[in-house]
Coordinates of C-alpha atoms in Angstrom, one line a residue:
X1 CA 23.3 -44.6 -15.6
X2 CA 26.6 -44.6 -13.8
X3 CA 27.3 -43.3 -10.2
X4 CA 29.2 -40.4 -11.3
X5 CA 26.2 -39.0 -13.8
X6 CA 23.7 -39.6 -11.3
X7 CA 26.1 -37.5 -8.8
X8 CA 26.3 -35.3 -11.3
X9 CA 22.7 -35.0 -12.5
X10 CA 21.9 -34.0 -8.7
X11 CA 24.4 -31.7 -8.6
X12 CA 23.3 -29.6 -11.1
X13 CA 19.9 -30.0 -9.8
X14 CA 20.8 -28.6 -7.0
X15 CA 22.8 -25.7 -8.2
X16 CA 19.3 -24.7 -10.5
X17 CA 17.2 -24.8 -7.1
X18 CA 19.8 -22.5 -5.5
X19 CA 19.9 -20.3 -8.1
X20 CA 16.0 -20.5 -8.6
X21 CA 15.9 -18.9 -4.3
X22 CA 18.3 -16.2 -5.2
X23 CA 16.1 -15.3 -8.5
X24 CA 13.0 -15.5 -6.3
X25 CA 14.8 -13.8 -3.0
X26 CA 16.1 -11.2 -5.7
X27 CA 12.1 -10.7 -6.9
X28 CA 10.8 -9.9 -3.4
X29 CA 13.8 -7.9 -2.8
X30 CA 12.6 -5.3 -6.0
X31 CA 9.0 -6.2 -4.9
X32 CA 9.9 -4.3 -1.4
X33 CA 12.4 -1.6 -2.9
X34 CA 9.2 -0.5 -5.3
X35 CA 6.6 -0.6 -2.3
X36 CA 8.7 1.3 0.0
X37 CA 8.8 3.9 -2.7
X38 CA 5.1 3.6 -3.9
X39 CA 4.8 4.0 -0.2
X40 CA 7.5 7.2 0.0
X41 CA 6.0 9.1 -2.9
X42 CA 2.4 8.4 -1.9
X43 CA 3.1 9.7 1.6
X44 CA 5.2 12.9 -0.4
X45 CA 2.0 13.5 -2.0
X46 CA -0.4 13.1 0.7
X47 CA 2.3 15.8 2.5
X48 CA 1.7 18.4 -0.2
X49 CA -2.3 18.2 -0.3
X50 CA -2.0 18.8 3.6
X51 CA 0.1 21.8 3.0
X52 CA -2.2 22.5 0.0
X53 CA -5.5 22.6 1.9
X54 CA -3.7 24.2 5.0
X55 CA -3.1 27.3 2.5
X56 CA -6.7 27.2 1.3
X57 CA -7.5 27.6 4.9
X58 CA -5.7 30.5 5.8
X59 CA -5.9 32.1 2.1
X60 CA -9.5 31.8 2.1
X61 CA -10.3 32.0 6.1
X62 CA -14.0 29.6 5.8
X63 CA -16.2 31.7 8.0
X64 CA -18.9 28.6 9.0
X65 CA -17.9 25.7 11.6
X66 CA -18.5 23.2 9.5
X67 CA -15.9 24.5 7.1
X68 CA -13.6 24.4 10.0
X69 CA -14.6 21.0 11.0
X70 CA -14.5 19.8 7.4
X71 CA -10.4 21.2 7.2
X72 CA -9.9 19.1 10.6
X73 CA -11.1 16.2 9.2
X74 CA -9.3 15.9 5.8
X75 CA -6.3 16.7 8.1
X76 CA -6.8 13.8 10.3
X77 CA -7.2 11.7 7.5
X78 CA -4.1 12.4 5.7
X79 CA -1.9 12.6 9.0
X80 CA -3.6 9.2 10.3
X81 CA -3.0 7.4 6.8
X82 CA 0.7 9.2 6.6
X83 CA 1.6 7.6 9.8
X84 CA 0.1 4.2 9.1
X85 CA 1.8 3.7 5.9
X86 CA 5.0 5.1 6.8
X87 CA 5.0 2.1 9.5
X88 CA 5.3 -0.3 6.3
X89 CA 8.5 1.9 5.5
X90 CA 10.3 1.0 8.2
X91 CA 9.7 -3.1 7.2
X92 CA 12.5 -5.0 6.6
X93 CA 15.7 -2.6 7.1
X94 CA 17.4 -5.7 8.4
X95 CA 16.3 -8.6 6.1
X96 CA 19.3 -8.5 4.3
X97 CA 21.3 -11.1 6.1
X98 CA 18.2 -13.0 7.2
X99 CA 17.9 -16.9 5.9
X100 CA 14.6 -17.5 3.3
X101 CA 12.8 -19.0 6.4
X102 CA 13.2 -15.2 8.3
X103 CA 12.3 -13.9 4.7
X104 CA 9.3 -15.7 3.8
X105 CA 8.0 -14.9 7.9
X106 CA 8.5 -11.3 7.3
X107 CA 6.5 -11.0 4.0
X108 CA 3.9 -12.4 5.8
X109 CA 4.1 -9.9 8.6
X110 CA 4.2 -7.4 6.0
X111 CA 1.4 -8.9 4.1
X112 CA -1.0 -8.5 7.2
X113 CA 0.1 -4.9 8.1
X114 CA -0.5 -4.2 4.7
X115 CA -3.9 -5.9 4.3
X116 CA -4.8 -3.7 7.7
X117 CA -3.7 -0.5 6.2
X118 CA -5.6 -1.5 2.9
X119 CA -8.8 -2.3 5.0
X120 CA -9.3 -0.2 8.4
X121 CA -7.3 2.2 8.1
X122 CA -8.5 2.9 4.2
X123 CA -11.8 2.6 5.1
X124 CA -11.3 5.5 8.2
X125 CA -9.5 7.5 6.0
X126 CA -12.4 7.8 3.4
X127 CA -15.1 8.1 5.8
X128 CA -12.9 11.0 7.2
X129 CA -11.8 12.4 3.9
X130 CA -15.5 12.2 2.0
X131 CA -16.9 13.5 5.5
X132 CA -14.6 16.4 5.6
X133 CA -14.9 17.4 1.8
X134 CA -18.9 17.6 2.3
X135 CA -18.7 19.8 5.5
X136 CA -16.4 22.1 4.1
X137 CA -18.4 22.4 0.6
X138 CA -21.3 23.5 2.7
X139 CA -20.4 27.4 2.6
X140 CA -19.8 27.5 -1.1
X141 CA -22.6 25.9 -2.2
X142 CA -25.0 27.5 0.4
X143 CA -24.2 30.1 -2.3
X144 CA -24.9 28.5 -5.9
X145 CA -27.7 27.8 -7.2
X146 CA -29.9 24.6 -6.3
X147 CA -28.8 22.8 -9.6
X148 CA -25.0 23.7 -9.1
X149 CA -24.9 22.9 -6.1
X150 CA -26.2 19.5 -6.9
X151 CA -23.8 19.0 -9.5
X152 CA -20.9 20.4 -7.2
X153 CA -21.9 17.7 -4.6
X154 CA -22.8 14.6 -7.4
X155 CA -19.3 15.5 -9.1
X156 CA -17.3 15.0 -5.9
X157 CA -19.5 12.4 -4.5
X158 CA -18.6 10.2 -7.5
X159 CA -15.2 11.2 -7.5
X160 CA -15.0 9.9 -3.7
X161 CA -16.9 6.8 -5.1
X162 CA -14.9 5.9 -8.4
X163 CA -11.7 5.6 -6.2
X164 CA -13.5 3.9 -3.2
X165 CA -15.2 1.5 -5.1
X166 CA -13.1 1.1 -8.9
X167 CA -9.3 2.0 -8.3
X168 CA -8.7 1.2 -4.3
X169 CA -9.7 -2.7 -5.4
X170 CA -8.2 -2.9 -8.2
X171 CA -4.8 -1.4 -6.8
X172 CA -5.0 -3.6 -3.9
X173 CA -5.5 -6.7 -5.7
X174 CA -2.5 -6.0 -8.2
X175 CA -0.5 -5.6 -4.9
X176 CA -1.7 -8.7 -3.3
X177 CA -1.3 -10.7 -6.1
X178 CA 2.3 -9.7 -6.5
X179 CA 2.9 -10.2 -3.2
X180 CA 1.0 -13.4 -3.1
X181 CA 3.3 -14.9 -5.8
X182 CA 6.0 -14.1 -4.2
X183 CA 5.6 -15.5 -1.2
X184 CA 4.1 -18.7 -2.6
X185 CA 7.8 -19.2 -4.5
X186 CA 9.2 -18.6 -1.2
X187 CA 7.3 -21.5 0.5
X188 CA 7.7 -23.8 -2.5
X189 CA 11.6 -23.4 -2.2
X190 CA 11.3 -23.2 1.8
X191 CA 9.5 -26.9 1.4
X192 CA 12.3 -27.8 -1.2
X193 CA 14.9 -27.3 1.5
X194 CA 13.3 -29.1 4.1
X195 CA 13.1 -32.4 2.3
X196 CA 16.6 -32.2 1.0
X197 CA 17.8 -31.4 4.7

């Protein structure tokens, strides 16, 4: 093999590995765009159940304090997990111009303030929300009979539990896993760069 193919063989190698980054820069880049926006319309929603639950409030004025107390909680909960997650929002406004070093470091950074939300503050927010739905059932089913009231309780109870135990997993794996790809790729061409520099 001549001089000049071998030149030219590396050349082109190193035109794929270049263009490999962008594709995998491009992939994080869409990965973010669609968790800011999970993150946006999740936020949007837990917005309007606040709104939703402060008109059940006031339309149907709970007469017992642990109705009250029950409202309070589920408020805190969705306030506290609004304002966690809208932290991750604010990620990477600026990682634009930033080399794939200052990439790959920020999807890190955003992969532990996600892992936080996705733990602690998930966990706080269902002990909150589960707490709050039980103490503000306790007027209505005060009411109903012993066997509805069971039902009422088992119902919700296993509502709280399917998504606690079945869909919060599941939905935090899928994200980690993407995310976890991606910044594997990252690394791979941030060890790429290194050797050839």
């Amino acid at each position: 093999m001549s001089e000049t193919n071998f030149r030219d063989l590396w050349q082109s190698q190193k035109i794929n590995a270049d263009s490999n980054a962008e594709a995998i820069v491009t992939k994080a880049k869409q990965l973010q765009k669609k968790t800011r926006l999970q993150i946006i319309l999740g936020n949007l929603l837990l917005f309007v159940t606040m709104l939703f639950i402060i008109g059940i409030a006031i339309y149907f004025k709970p007469q017992m304090i642990t109705s009250k107390i029950g409202i309070i909680l589920v408020l805190a909960a969705i306030i506290m997990q609004i304002t966690a997650s809208s932290k991750l929002i604010v990620w990477n406004k600026s990682n634009a111009q930033k080399s794939n070093l200052d990439y790959l470091q920020q999807l890190v950074l955003f992969k532990k303030k996600q892992a936080f939300l996705q733990s602690t503050i998930m966990n706080i927010y269902f002990v909150l929300l589960g707490l709050g739905i039980v103490l503000y059932m306790i007027e209505y089913t005060i009411r109903m009979s012993t066997f509805a009231a069971i039902m009422t309780y088992g119902v919700t109870l296993a509502w709280i539990a399917l998504n606690w135990f079945y869909l919060r997993p599941k939905i935090i794996n899928k994200q980690q896993q993407k995310l976890n790809e991606v910044i594997s790729n990252l690394e791979s061409i941030n060890e790429q760069f290194l050797k050839e520099n």
